[in-house]
Coordinates of C-alpha atoms and ligand atoms in Angstrom, one line a residue:
M1 CA 0.0 0.0 0.0
K2 CA 2.7 2.4 1.2
G3 CA 4.9 1.3 -1.6
S4 CA 2.3 2.0 -4.3
T5 CA 1.7 5.5 -3.0
Q6 CA 5.5 6.1 -3.1
E7 CA 5.6 4.6 -6.5
S8 CA 2.9 6.8 -7.9
A9 CA 4.4 9.9 -6.3
F10 CA 7.7 9.0 -7.9
A11 CA 6.0 8.4 -11.2
F12 CA 4.3 11.8 -10.9
L13 CA 7.6 13.6 -10.2
F14 CA 9.3 11.7 -13.0
F15 CA 6.6 12.7 -15.5
T16 CA 6.5 16.2 -14.3
L17 CA 10.2 16.6 -14.9
F18 CA 9.6 14.8 -18.2
T19 CA 7.3 17.7 -19.4
L20 CA 10.5 19.2 -20.9
S21 CA 10.6 16.3 -23.3
I22 CA 9.5 17.5 -26.8
A23 CA 8.6 15.1 -29.6
G24 CA 8.7 17.3 -32.6
D25 CA 5.5 18.8 -33.9
S26 CA 3.5 15.7 -34.8
I27 CA 1.9 12.5 -33.7
T28 CA 1.8 9.5 -36.0
P29 CA 0.7 5.8 -35.5
T30 CA 4.3 4.9 -34.6
Q31 CA 5.0 8.1 -32.5
P32 CA 2.3 8.6 -29.8
L33 CA 2.4 11.3 -27.2
R34 CA 2.8 10.2 -23.7
D35 CA 1.9 11.9 -20.4
G36 CA 4.9 14.3 -19.8
Q37 CA 5.8 14.8 -23.4
T38 CA 4.7 17.8 -25.6
I39 CA 4.8 18.7 -29.3
V40 CA 5.7 22.3 -30.3
S41 CA 4.7 24.1 -33.5
P42 CA 7.5 24.5 -36.1
N43 CA 8.4 28.1 -35.1
G44 CA 7.7 27.5 -31.4
T45 CA 4.6 29.6 -30.9
F46 CA 2.2 26.9 -29.6
E47 CA 2.8 23.8 -27.5
L48 CA 0.4 20.8 -27.1
G49 CA 0.6 18.4 -24.2
F50 CA -0.8 17.0 -21.0
F51 CA -1.6 19.1 -18.0
R52 CA -3.0 18.7 -14.5
P53 CA -4.6 22.0 -13.3
G54 CA -5.3 22.4 -9.6
A55 CA -6.5 18.9 -8.6
L56 CA -3.6 16.7 -9.6
N57 CA -5.7 13.7 -10.2
K58 CA -7.3 15.0 -13.4
L59 CA -5.3 14.8 -16.7
Y60 CA -6.2 17.0 -19.7
I61 CA -4.7 17.6 -23.1
G62 CA -4.3 21.2 -23.9
I63 CA -2.6 23.8 -26.2
W64 CA -0.8 26.8 -24.7
Y65 CA 1.7 29.4 -25.8
H66 CA 5.2 27.9 -25.8
N67 CA 7.1 31.1 -25.1
L68 CA 4.9 32.9 -22.6
P69 CA 5.8 32.7 -18.9
N70 CA 2.6 31.6 -17.2
R71 CA 0.6 29.0 -19.0
T72 CA -2.3 30.4 -21.0
Y73 CA -4.4 27.6 -22.3
V74 CA -6.1 28.3 -25.6
W75 CA -7.7 24.9 -26.1
V76 CA -8.5 21.8 -24.1
A77 CA -9.2 18.5 -25.9
N78 CA -11.0 16.5 -23.2
R79 CA -12.4 19.3 -21.0
D80 CA -15.4 17.2 -19.9
D81 CA -13.6 13.8 -20.1
P82 CA -10.5 14.0 -18.0
L83 CA -8.3 11.0 -17.3
V84 CA -8.8 10.5 -13.6
N85 CA -6.4 8.8 -11.1
D86 CA -4.2 7.5 -13.8
T87 CA -0.7 8.8 -13.0
G88 CA 1.6 8.4 -15.9
G89 CA -0.7 6.3 -17.9
G90 CA -2.2 8.7 -20.4
V91 CA -1.3 8.4 -24.0
L92 CA -2.6 10.3 -27.1
R93 CA -2.2 8.0 -30.1
I94 CA -3.5 7.4 -33.6
D95 CA -4.7 3.9 -34.2
R96 CA -4.3 1.9 -37.4
D97 CA -7.8 3.1 -38.6
G98 CA -6.6 6.7 -38.3
R99 CA -8.5 7.6 -35.2
L100 CA -7.0 9.9 -32.6
A101 CA -7.7 8.9 -29.0
L102 CA -6.6 9.5 -25.4
L103 CA -6.1 6.1 -23.8
N104 CA -5.7 5.3 -20.1
R105 CA -3.2 2.9 -18.5
V106 CA -5.1 -0.1 -19.5
G107 CA -5.8 1.0 -23.1
G108 CA -9.4 2.2 -22.6
V109 CA -10.5 5.2 -24.7
V110 CA -11.0 8.2 -22.4
W111 CA -11.5 10.8 -25.2
S112 CA -11.7 10.8 -28.9
P113 CA -12.4 13.9 -31.1
K114 CA -15.9 14.4 -32.3
G115 CA -16.5 14.5 -36.0
A116 CA -13.1 12.9 -36.9
T117 CA -13.2 10.4 -39.8
N118 CA -10.9 7.5 -40.5
V119 CA -7.7 8.6 -42.3
T120 CA -5.1 6.7 -44.2
N121 CA -1.5 7.7 -43.6
P122 CA -2.6 9.8 -40.6
I123 CA -0.6 12.5 -39.0
A124 CA -1.6 14.9 -36.2
R125 CA 0.3 18.2 -36.1
I126 CA 0.3 21.3 -34.0
Q127 CA 0.5 24.3 -36.4
E128 CA 2.1 27.6 -36.0
D129 CA -1.4 29.3 -35.7
G130 CA -2.4 27.0 -32.8
N131 CA -4.5 24.7 -34.8
F132 CA -4.1 20.9 -34.1
V133 CA -4.9 19.1 -37.3
L134 CA -5.3 15.5 -38.3
T135 CA -4.6 14.9 -42.0
N136 CA -3.7 12.3 -44.5
S137 CA 0.1 12.8 -44.8
A138 CA 0.1 11.6 -48.4
T139 CA -2.7 13.8 -49.7
G140 CA -2.8 16.5 -47.1
A141 CA -6.6 16.1 -46.8
L142 CA -8.0 17.4 -43.6
A143 CA -9.8 14.9 -41.4
W144 CA -10.3 16.9 -38.2
Q145 CA -9.0 20.2 -36.7
S146 CA -9.1 21.7 -33.2
F147 CA -10.1 25.1 -34.6
D148 CA -13.6 23.5 -35.3
Y149 CA -14.0 22.8 -31.6
P150 CA -13.1 25.9 -29.7
T151 CA -12.9 25.8 -25.9
D152 CA -13.1 29.3 -24.5
T153 CA -10.7 31.0 -26.9
I154 CA -10.9 32.3 -30.5
L155 CA -7.5 32.7 -32.0
P156 CA -6.6 34.8 -35.1
G157 CA -7.7 33.0 -38.2
M158 CA -10.3 30.8 -36.5
K159 CA -13.8 30.7 -37.9
Y160 CA -16.2 31.6 -35.2
G161 CA -19.7 30.6 -36.3
W162 CA -21.4 27.9 -38.4
D163 CA -20.8 25.4 -41.1
L164 CA -24.4 25.3 -42.3
K165 CA -23.9 22.2 -44.4
T166 CA -22.7 20.0 -41.5
G167 CA -24.4 21.9 -38.7
L168 CA -21.0 22.5 -37.0
D169 CA -21.5 25.3 -34.4
R170 CA -18.1 26.7 -33.4
N171 CA -18.7 28.5 -30.1
M172 CA -17.0 29.4 -26.8
T173 CA -17.9 27.9 -23.4
S174 CA -16.2 29.2 -20.3
W175 CA -14.0 27.2 -18.0
R176 CA -15.9 26.3 -14.8
G177 CA -13.1 27.7 -12.6
P178 CA -9.5 29.0 -12.7
D179 CA -8.2 25.4 -12.3
D180 CA -11.2 23.6 -13.8
P181 CA -11.4 23.5 -17.6
S182 CA -14.7 21.6 -17.6
S183 CA -17.6 23.3 -19.4
G184 CA -18.9 26.3 -17.3
D185 CA -22.2 28.0 -17.2
Y186 CA -21.4 30.6 -19.9
S187 CA -21.5 30.2 -23.6
F188 CA -21.1 32.6 -26.4
Y189 CA -22.4 31.5 -29.8
M190 CA -23.7 32.7 -33.1
D191 CA -27.5 32.9 -33.4
V192 CA -28.3 32.5 -37.1
H193 CA -31.9 33.4 -36.9
G194 CA -32.8 36.6 -38.8
S195 CA -29.6 38.6 -39.1
P196 CA -26.8 36.6 -37.4
Q197 CA -25.4 37.9 -34.1
F198 CA -23.4 36.5 -31.3
K199 CA -25.2 35.9 -28.0
L200 CA -23.8 35.3 -24.6
F201 CA -25.8 33.0 -22.3
E202 CA -25.6 32.0 -18.6
N203 CA -27.2 28.6 -18.6
S204 CA -30.2 29.4 -20.7
T205 CA -30.5 33.1 -19.9
L206 CA -29.5 35.5 -22.6
K207 CA -27.1 38.1 -21.0
Y208 CA -25.6 40.0 -23.9
R209 CA -25.5 40.2 -27.7
T210 CA -23.1 41.8 -30.1
G211 CA -25.8 42.9 -32.5
P212 CA -25.6 41.9 -36.2
W213 CA -22.7 42.7 -38.6
N214 CA -23.5 46.0 -40.2
G215 CA -21.0 45.9 -43.0
L216 CA -18.2 47.5 -41.0
R217 CA -18.5 45.9 -37.5
F218 CA -20.9 44.5 -35.0
S219 CA -23.7 47.0 -34.4
G220 CA -23.1 46.6 -30.6
I221 CA -19.3 47.0 -30.6
P222 CA -18.5 50.5 -31.8
E223 CA -15.0 50.1 -30.4
M224 CA -14.2 47.9 -33.4
K225 CA -13.8 51.2 -35.3
T226 CA -10.7 52.0 -33.4
Y227 CA -8.6 48.8 -33.7
D228 CA -6.5 49.5 -36.7
Q229 CA -4.1 46.6 -36.2
F230 CA -7.0 44.1 -36.7
I231 CA -8.7 42.9 -39.9
F232 CA -12.2 41.9 -39.0
Q233 CA -14.2 39.8 -41.4
F234 CA -17.7 38.5 -41.5
V235 CA -18.5 35.9 -44.0
Q236 CA -22.0 34.8 -44.9
N237 CA -23.0 32.5 -47.8
P238 CA -25.3 29.5 -48.2
T239 CA -22.8 27.1 -46.7
E240 CA -21.1 29.1 -44.0
V241 CA -21.6 32.1 -41.7
Y242 CA -18.8 33.1 -39.4
Y243 CA -16.7 35.9 -38.0
T244 CA -12.9 35.8 -38.1
Y245 CA -10.1 38.2 -37.4
T246 CA -6.5 38.5 -38.4
L247 CA -3.7 40.9 -37.7
K248 CA -1.8 43.3 -39.9
Q249 CA 1.4 42.5 -38.0
S250 CA 2.1 38.8 -37.3
N251 CA 4.1 39.6 -34.2
I252 CA 1.1 40.7 -32.2
I253 CA -0.2 38.0 -29.8
T254 CA -3.9 38.3 -29.2
R255 CA -6.9 36.2 -28.2
L256 CA -10.6 36.6 -27.8
I257 CA -11.9 34.7 -24.8
L258 CA -15.0 34.0 -22.6
N259 CA -13.8 33.9 -19.1
Q260 CA -15.2 31.9 -16.1
A261 CA -17.1 35.0 -14.9
G262 CA -19.0 35.2 -18.2
V263 CA -17.1 38.2 -19.5
T264 CA -15.9 38.1 -23.1
Q265 CA -12.5 39.8 -23.5
R266 CA -10.1 40.7 -26.2
L267 CA -6.5 40.5 -24.8
V268 CA -3.2 41.6 -26.2
W269 CA 0.2 40.4 -24.9
L270 CA 2.5 43.2 -23.8
D271 CA 6.0 41.9 -24.1
A272 CA 7.6 44.7 -22.1
Q273 CA 5.4 44.3 -19.1
Q274 CA 4.8 40.6 -19.6
I275 CA 1.1 40.9 -19.1
W276 CA -2.1 40.3 -21.0
N277 CA -3.7 43.6 -21.6
I278 CA -7.5 43.6 -21.8
I279 CA -8.4 46.0 -24.7
W280 CA -12.1 45.3 -24.9
F281 CA -14.7 43.4 -22.9
A282 CA -18.4 42.8 -22.7
P283 CA -20.8 43.2 -21.1
M284 CA -19.2 46.6 -20.4
D285 CA -22.0 48.8 -19.0
P286 CA -25.6 48.4 -17.8
C287 CA -27.0 49.0 -21.3
D288 CA -25.1 45.9 -22.5
N289 CA -27.3 43.7 -20.3
Y290 CA -29.8 42.1 -22.6
G291 CA -33.2 43.8 -22.6
K292 CA -32.2 46.2 -19.8
C293 CA -35.1 48.5 -20.6
G294 CA -37.7 45.9 -21.7
P295 CA -39.5 45.6 -25.0
N296 CA -39.5 48.9 -27.0
G297 CA -37.3 50.5 -24.4
L298 CA -34.2 52.5 -25.2
C299 CA -31.1 52.3 -22.9
D300 CA -28.8 55.3 -22.7
T301 CA -25.9 55.4 -20.2
N302 CA -25.9 59.2 -20.5
E303 CA -29.4 59.4 -19.0
I304 CA -29.5 59.4 -15.2
S305 CA -32.6 57.1 -15.4
L306 CA -30.8 54.9 -18.0
C307 CA -34.1 53.8 -19.6
D308 CA -36.6 55.6 -21.8
C309 CA -39.2 54.5 -24.3
L310 CA -38.6 54.6 -28.0
R311 CA -40.3 57.6 -29.7
G312 CA -44.0 57.2 -30.0
F313 CA -44.0 54.7 -27.1
E314 CA -44.9 55.1 -23.4
P315 CA -44.3 52.9 -20.3
K316 CA -46.6 49.9 -20.3
T317 CA -47.0 50.0 -16.5
P318 CA -46.1 53.6 -15.4
Q319 CA -46.3 52.8 -11.7
A320 CA -43.7 50.1 -12.0
W321 CA -41.6 52.3 -14.4
Y322 CA -41.5 55.1 -11.8
L323 CA -40.1 52.6 -9.3
R324 CA -37.4 51.8 -11.9
D325 CA -38.9 48.4 -12.7
V326 CA -38.8 48.7 -16.4
S327 CA -39.1 45.0 -17.3
D328 CA -42.6 45.5 -18.8
G329 CA -41.1 47.9 -21.3
C330 CA -43.1 50.2 -23.4
V331 CA -46.2 50.2 -25.6
R332 CA -47.3 52.3 -28.5
K333 CA -49.2 55.5 -27.7
T334 CA -51.3 55.0 -30.8
A335 CA -52.0 51.7 -32.5
L336 CA -50.6 51.5 -36.0
A337 CA -53.1 52.7 -38.6
C338 CA -52.3 49.8 -41.0
R339 CA -54.5 47.6 -38.9
G340 CA -57.4 49.7 -40.1
G341 CA -56.1 50.3 -43.6
G342 CA -54.7 53.7 -42.9
S343 CA -51.1 54.8 -43.4
D344 CA -48.2 55.1 -40.9
G345 CA -44.9 56.9 -41.1
F346 CA -41.3 56.5 -39.9
V347 CA -39.1 58.5 -37.5
V348 CA -35.4 58.1 -37.4
V349 CA -33.7 56.8 -34.2
S350 CA -30.1 57.8 -34.5
G351 CA -26.8 56.4 -33.1
V352 CA -28.1 53.1 -31.8
K353 CA -27.2 49.5 -31.4
V354 CA -29.9 48.0 -33.5
P355 CA -32.7 45.9 -31.8
D356 CA -32.3 42.2 -31.6
T357 CA -32.3 40.9 -35.1
S358 CA -33.4 37.3 -34.4
R359 CA -36.9 38.2 -35.5
S360 CA -35.8 40.3 -38.5
M361 CA -35.5 39.8 -42.2
V362 CA -32.5 40.8 -44.3
D363 CA -32.3 41.6 -48.0
R364 CA -28.9 42.8 -49.0
T365 CA -29.9 43.7 -52.5
M366 CA -32.5 46.3 -51.6
S367 CA -32.0 50.0 -51.4
L368 CA -33.1 51.9 -48.2
D369 CA -36.0 53.4 -50.1
E370 CA -37.2 50.0 -51.3
C371 CA -36.8 48.8 -47.7
R372 CA -39.1 51.5 -46.4
G373 CA -41.7 50.6 -49.0
K374 CA -41.6 47.0 -48.2
C375 CA -41.8 47.6 -44.5
L376 CA -44.8 49.9 -45.0
K377 CA -46.6 47.1 -46.9
N378 CA -46.4 44.6 -44.0
C379 CA -48.2 45.6 -40.9
S380 CA -46.0 43.4 -38.7
C381 CA -42.9 45.4 -39.8
T382 CA -42.1 47.8 -36.9
A383 CA -38.8 49.2 -38.1
Y384 CA -36.2 49.1 -40.9
G385 CA -32.6 50.1 -41.4
A386 CA -29.6 49.7 -43.7
A387 CA -28.0 46.2 -43.7
D388 CA -24.7 47.7 -44.7
I389 CA -23.9 51.1 -43.1
G390 CA -20.8 51.5 -45.2
S391 CA -22.8 51.8 -48.4
G392 CA -26.1 52.8 -46.7
S393 CA -27.9 50.1 -48.6
G394 CA -29.4 46.6 -47.9
C395 CA -32.4 46.2 -45.8
V396 CA -33.1 44.9 -42.3
M397 CA -36.8 44.8 -41.3
W398 CA -37.9 44.1 -37.8
Y399 CA -41.1 42.4 -36.8
G400 CA -42.9 42.8 -33.5
D401 CA -41.4 44.3 -30.3
L402 CA -38.0 45.9 -30.6
M403 CA -35.7 44.4 -27.9
D404 CA -32.4 45.6 -26.5
T405 CA -32.0 48.9 -28.3
R406 CA -29.4 51.3 -26.9
T407 CA -27.7 54.5 -27.9
Y408 CA -24.0 55.3 -28.4
G409 CA -22.4 58.8 -28.4
D410 CA -20.2 57.6 -31.2
G411 CA -20.4 54.7 -33.6
G412 CA -24.1 54.0 -33.5
Q413 CA -26.3 53.6 -36.5
D414 CA -29.8 54.8 -37.6
I415 CA -33.0 52.8 -37.7
Y416 CA -36.4 54.0 -38.9
L417 CA -39.2 53.3 -36.5
R418 CA -42.8 52.9 -37.7
L419 CA -45.3 55.0 -35.9
A420 CA -49.0 55.9 -36.4
S421 CA -49.3 59.3 -38.1
S422 CA -50.7 60.9 -35.0
D423 CA -47.5 60.0 -33.1
L424 CA -45.5 61.5 -36.0
D425 CA -47.7 64.6 -35.9
D426 CA -47.2 64.8 -32.2
E427 CA -43.5 65.4 -32.7
H428 CA -44.2 67.7 -35.7
H429 CA -46.7 69.7 -33.7
K430 CA -44.2 70.2 -30.8
K431 CA -41.6 71.5 -33.2
K432 CA -44.1 73.9 -34.8
L433 CA -45.1 75.3 -31.5
I434 CA -41.5 75.9 -30.5
G435 CA -41.0 77.6 -33.9
V436 CA -43.9 79.9 -33.3
V437 CA -42.8 80.8 -29.8
V438 CA -39.3 81.6 -31.1
A439 CA -40.7 83.7 -34.0
V440 CA -42.9 85.7 -31.5
V441 CA -39.9 86.3 -29.2
V442 CA -37.7 87.4 -32.1
V443 CA -40.4 89.7 -33.5
S444 CA -41.1 91.2 -30.1
S445 CA -37.4 91.9 -29.4
M446 CA -37.1 93.5 -32.8
L447 CA -40.2 95.7 -32.1
L448 CA -38.8 96.6 -28.7
L449 CA -35.5 97.6 -30.2
G450 CA -37.3 99.4 -33.0
S451 CA -39.4 101.4 -30.6
S452 CA -36.4 102.4 -28.5
F453 CA -34.8 103.8 -31.6
W454 CA -38.0 105.5 -32.4
F455 CA -38.1 107.2 -29.0
V456 CA -34.5 108.2 -29.2
L457 CA -35.0 109.7 -32.7
K458 CA -38.2 111.4 -31.6
R459 CA -36.4 113.1 -28.7
K460 CA -33.6 114.1 -31.0
K461 CA -36.1 115.5 -33.4
A462 CA -37.9 117.3 -30.6
S463 CA -34.7 119.2 -29.7
K464 CA -34.0 120.1 -33.4
V465 CA -36.3 121.5 -36.0
S466 CA -37.2 118.9 -38.5
R467 CA -35.8 119.7 -41.9
R468 CA -37.9 117.1 -43.6
G469 CA -41.2 118.4 -42.4
T470 CA -44.0 115.9 -41.9
Q471 CA -42.9 112.2 -41.8
N472 CA -44.9 109.0 -41.9
E473 CA -44.1 107.1 -38.8
N474 CA -44.9 103.9 -40.5
N475 CA -42.3 104.6 -43.1
P476 CA -39.8 101.8 -42.5
E477 CA -36.9 104.0 -43.8
N478 CA -37.4 106.1 -40.8
S479 CA -36.6 103.4 -38.4
T480 CA -33.7 101.8 -40.2
M481 CA -31.2 104.6 -39.5
G482 CA -28.0 103.2 -38.1
M483 CA -29.2 99.6 -38.6
D484 CA -28.5 97.0 -41.3
L485 CA -31.9 95.3 -40.9
P486 CA -35.2 96.8 -41.7
L487 CA -37.6 96.9 -38.8
F488 CA -41.4 96.4 -39.1
D489 CA -44.1 96.8 -36.6
L490 CA -46.3 93.9 -35.8
S491 CA -49.3 95.0 -37.8
T492 CA -47.0 95.2 -40.9
I493 CA -45.6 91.7 -40.2
V494 CA -49.1 90.3 -39.6
M495 CA -50.3 91.8 -42.8
A496 CA -47.3 90.8 -44.8
T497 CA -47.3 87.2 -43.6
D498 CA -51.1 87.0 -44.0
N499 CA -51.4 86.5 -40.2
F500 CA -48.4 84.0 -40.1
S501 CA -50.3 81.8 -42.6
N502 CA -48.7 78.5 -43.6
A503 CA -49.0 79.5 -47.2
N504 CA -46.4 82.2 -46.7
K505 CA -44.1 80.0 -44.6
I506 CA -41.0 79.1 -46.5
G507 CA -39.2 77.0 -43.9
E508 CA -38.0 76.6 -40.4
G509 CA -34.6 77.6 -39.3
G510 CA -32.7 77.1 -36.1
F511 CA -34.2 80.3 -34.8
G512 CA -37.8 80.1 -35.9
L513 CA -40.1 80.1 -38.8
V514 CA -39.2 81.9 -42.0
Y515 CA -42.0 83.6 -44.0
K516 CA -42.0 85.2 -47.4
V517 CA -43.5 88.6 -47.6
P518 CA -44.8 90.6 -50.5
F519 CA -42.0 92.5 -52.2
F520 CA -43.5 96.0 -51.7
I521 CA -43.1 95.8 -47.9
L522 CA -39.4 95.6 -48.3
Ligands
LIG1 C1 8.9 30.3 -39.4 O1 9.9 31.3 -39.3 C2 10.6 31.4 -40.6 C3 11.7 32.3 -40.3 O2 11.4 33.4 -39.5 C4 9.6 32.0 -41.6 O3 10.2 32.1 -42.8 C5 8.4 31.0 -41.7 O4 7.4 31.5 -42.6 C6 7.8 30.7 -40.4 N1 6.8 29.7 -40.5 C7 5.6 29.8 -40.0 C8 4.7 28.7 -40.2 O5 5.2 30.8 -39.4
LIG2 C1 -9.6 9.2 -7.5 O1 -8.9 9.2 -6.3 C2 -9.5 9.9 -5.3 C3 -8.5 9.9 -4.1 O2 -7.6 8.9 -4.2 C4 -10.8 9.3 -4.9 O3 -11.4 10.1 -3.9 C5 -11.7 9.4 -6.2 O4 -12.9 8.7 -5.9 C6 -11.0 8.7 -7.3 N1 -11.8 8.9 -8.5 C7 -12.1 8.0 -9.4 C8 -12.9 8.3 -10.6 O5 -11.6 6.8 -9.3
LIG3 C1 -13.2 3.2 -39.6 O1 -12.8 2.6 -38.4 C2 -13.7 1.7 -37.9 C3 -13.2 1.1 -36.6 O2 -12.1 0.4 -36.8 C4 -14.0 0.6 -38.9 O3 -14.9 -0.3 -38.4 C5 -14.4 1.2 -40.2 O4 -14.6 0.2 -41.2 C6 -13.5 2.3 -40.7 N1 -14.1 3.0 -41.8 C7 -13.4 3.2 -42.9 C8 -14.1 4.0 -44.0 O5 -12.3 2.9 -43.0
LIG4 C1 -21.5 24.8 -28.8 O1 -21.0 23.9 -29.7 C2 -21.2 22.5 -29.3 C3 -20.6 21.7 -30.4 O2 -19.3 22.0 -30.6 C4 -22.7 22.2 -29.2 O3 -22.8 20.9 -28.7 C5 -23.3 23.2 -28.2 O4 -24.7 23.0 -28.2 C6 -23.0 24.6 -28.6 N1 -23.5 25.5 -27.6 C7 -24.3 26.5 -28.0 C8 -24.8 27.3 -26.8 O5 -24.6 26.7 -29.1
LIG5 C1 -26.4 27.6 -13.9 O1 -26.5 26.2 -13.7 C2 -25.7 25.7 -12.7 C3 -25.8 24.2 -12.6 O2 -25.7 23.7 -13.9 C4 -26.1 26.4 -11.4 O3 -25.2 26.0 -10.3 C5 -26.1 27.9 -11.5 O4 -26.6 28.5 -10.3 C6 -26.9 28.3 -12.7 N1 -26.8 29.7 -12.8 C7 -27.9 30.5 -12.8 C8 -27.7 31.9 -12.9 O5 -29.0 30.0 -12.7
LIG6 C1 2.4 34.3 -13.1 O1 1.9 33.7 -12.0 C2 2.3 34.2 -10.8 C3 1.7 33.4 -9.7 O2 0.4 33.1 -9.9 C4 1.9 35.6 -10.7 O3 2.4 36.2 -9.5 C5 2.5 36.4 -11.9 O4 2.0 37.7 -11.8 C6 2.1 35.7 -13.2 N1 2.7 36.4 -14.2 C7 2.1 36.7 -15.3 C8 2.9 37.4 -16.4 O5 0.9 36.6 -15.5
LIG7 C1 -45.3 40.1 -42.9 O1 -44.1 39.6 -42.4 C2 -44.2 38.4 -41.6 C3 -42.9 38.1 -41.0 O2 -41.9 37.9 -42.0 C4 -44.7 37.3 -42.5 O3 -44.9 36.1 -41.7 C5 -46.0 37.7 -43.1 O4 -46.4 36.7 -44.0 C6 -45.9 39.0 -43.8 N1 -47.2 39.4 -44.3 C7 -47.4 39.8 -45.5 C8 -48.8 40.3 -45.8 O5 -46.6 39.9 -46.4

C-alpha cells in the first residue's frame, strides 16, 4: 500500500520533470504522445501536451503558448472527459484506422475527437497558428481540426460561427473555474436566426448580444472602429456564416476569450510588461445587459434614469416604471393605422445598437427606399434600417417588439421606426409650437429695439427743428437709421405674412419660422 503511493508519487515527479521532453510537432501511429511529453509548432509559438490543473488527479490535453511565462491555455481537448487517477498512464495516439484517441493505463479510450473520420496515412500536427490538425500525410486532406471545436478562446484565423452544411457550431464555453477547464455556465455562440449575431448565455439566460454585422463591424461593438491593427471579417454565404479576425502585424499576440465569470474579453500580450492587456470586454456597461429597458425601451448610459421608451411609445406600467422596474417595457401611444387600412410613417432613431435581429429579415440587394416601401406594406414590420452602413444600402426589417436597443455617443447607426401618423404629428406639432414661440420672441425683441430707436429719434427731433417736415411714422426707412436690418411693426408683419399663414411660410430655421413677404413691404 505504502509502496504503491510512493511509486505513484515518484512516477508523478518523474513525469512532471519529463514535461520538458519534446517530440517534434507531430503525432503518428508509430509516434504517440505520452503523459509528460509535448509537441511544439514549427516556429515555437504553440505547444500541445498534458496538464493537470489544480486537482492533480485529473489529466487533460491542452494547447498553450510555448514562449509565454505563465501557461495560458487556448484549447482543451477533453475538458469534460479528464483522465482521472491514472498517473503516468495517459497516451494520445492514432490507431491503425486513423482515429485519434486519449487512452488510459489499460488502453481504454477516455476521449476521442468528435467528427473525426478515419484517415489513411494519418498524422496529427500542431501548427504555428495554434490549430491541431489531423490529416492524410500523403494527400494533405484534412480529417479533423481543433479550430472547429473551440474551448473558451478564439485565435486569429479561426472561424467563429457555423458550417451550415454539417451543422457544425463553433462556439465558446467558459471554464468552470480557474483550475477547472470543464464546461462552465457561460457560452457565447452565433444565433443565425434573422440577421446573425453572437449571443452570450448564462445557462439558458441571454445576457448579452453583439448585434448583427453592419458591413463594418458588429452593431453593438462601436469600439471595433478604433482597432486599426486588426482585420475583422464577417462571411455569410449559403454554406457558412462566421466571423474571423487576423492581424496586420504577425508579431502581435492576441486572443478573444469567454472567461469563467461570463465576460468576453479581447486581450493583447504586452511583451515589455509581460502581461495580458484587456483591450475590450463585454458586457461593459448596464446598457449591455440584454433587454435592460424591456421591449421597445431605449437604454442610454448618459441618461440618469438609463431607460426611456422609443419615440411614440410610453411605459406599459407607469407605476412600475417610476419605481425603476422597467421589465414590462413600453407600448405604442397610438396603434398602427395599417391595422385599419390607414397609413403610418417613420421616425429616425439615430446612433443606436440596433434591436435584436433574431426576428428580422434581411435583403442585402434592396435600397433603403425599397426597404421603407416593403416595411410599410407589411403591418407586422415595426422598423427598418440599412443592412450595410458602409454603403447605406441593404435592408433589415424588424417584426414585433423591438428588444435591447441602446444608444451610443459615437459609432451607433440609424433605424427607422414605424409610428402611427398621429404620433409622428405629435413630434411635428411640438416642433411647430417651438418655432412659433421663437418667432414671436424674435419679432417682439425687434419691435422693442425698434421702438427704443424711435423714441430716441423722436427726442432728438424734438430738440431740433425737423428739416424734412412731416414724416410718416410707418415709413420703414425712418426706423432703419443706423441699422442693417429693416424693422417692421407687428401690424405690418401680420399683414405681410397673412397673419403668419402657412401659405407664406417658406421654412423653419434654427431660430424660428421663415416667412416670405410681398415685395412691396421691403
Ligand atoms: C517560421 O519562421 C521562418 C523564419 O522566420 C519563416 O520564414 C516561416 O514563414 C515561419 N513559419 C511559419 C509557419 O510561421
Ligand atoms: C480518484 O482518487 C481519489 C482519491 O484517491 C478518490 O477520492 C476518487 O474517488 C477517485 N476517482 C475515481 C474516478 O476513481
Ligand atoms: C473506420 O474505423 C472503424 C473502426 O475500426 C472501422 O470499423 C471502419 O470500417 C473504418 N471505416 C473506414 C471507412 O475505413
Ligand atoms: C456549442 O457547440 C457545441 C458543439 O461544438 C454544441 O454541442 C453546443 O450545443 C453549442 N452550444 C451552444 C450554446 O450553441
Ligand atoms: C447555472 O447552472 C448551474 C448548474 O448547472 C447552477 O449551479 C447555476 O446556479 C446556474 N446559474 C444560474 C444563474 O441559474
Ligand atoms: C504568473 O503567475 C504568478 C503566480 O500566480 C503571478 O504572481 C505572476 O504575476 C504571473 N505572471 C504573469 C505574467 O501573469
Ligand atoms: C409580414 O411579415 C411576416 C414576418 O416575416 C410574415 O410572416 C407575413 O407573412 C408578412 N405578411 C405579408 C402580408 O406579407
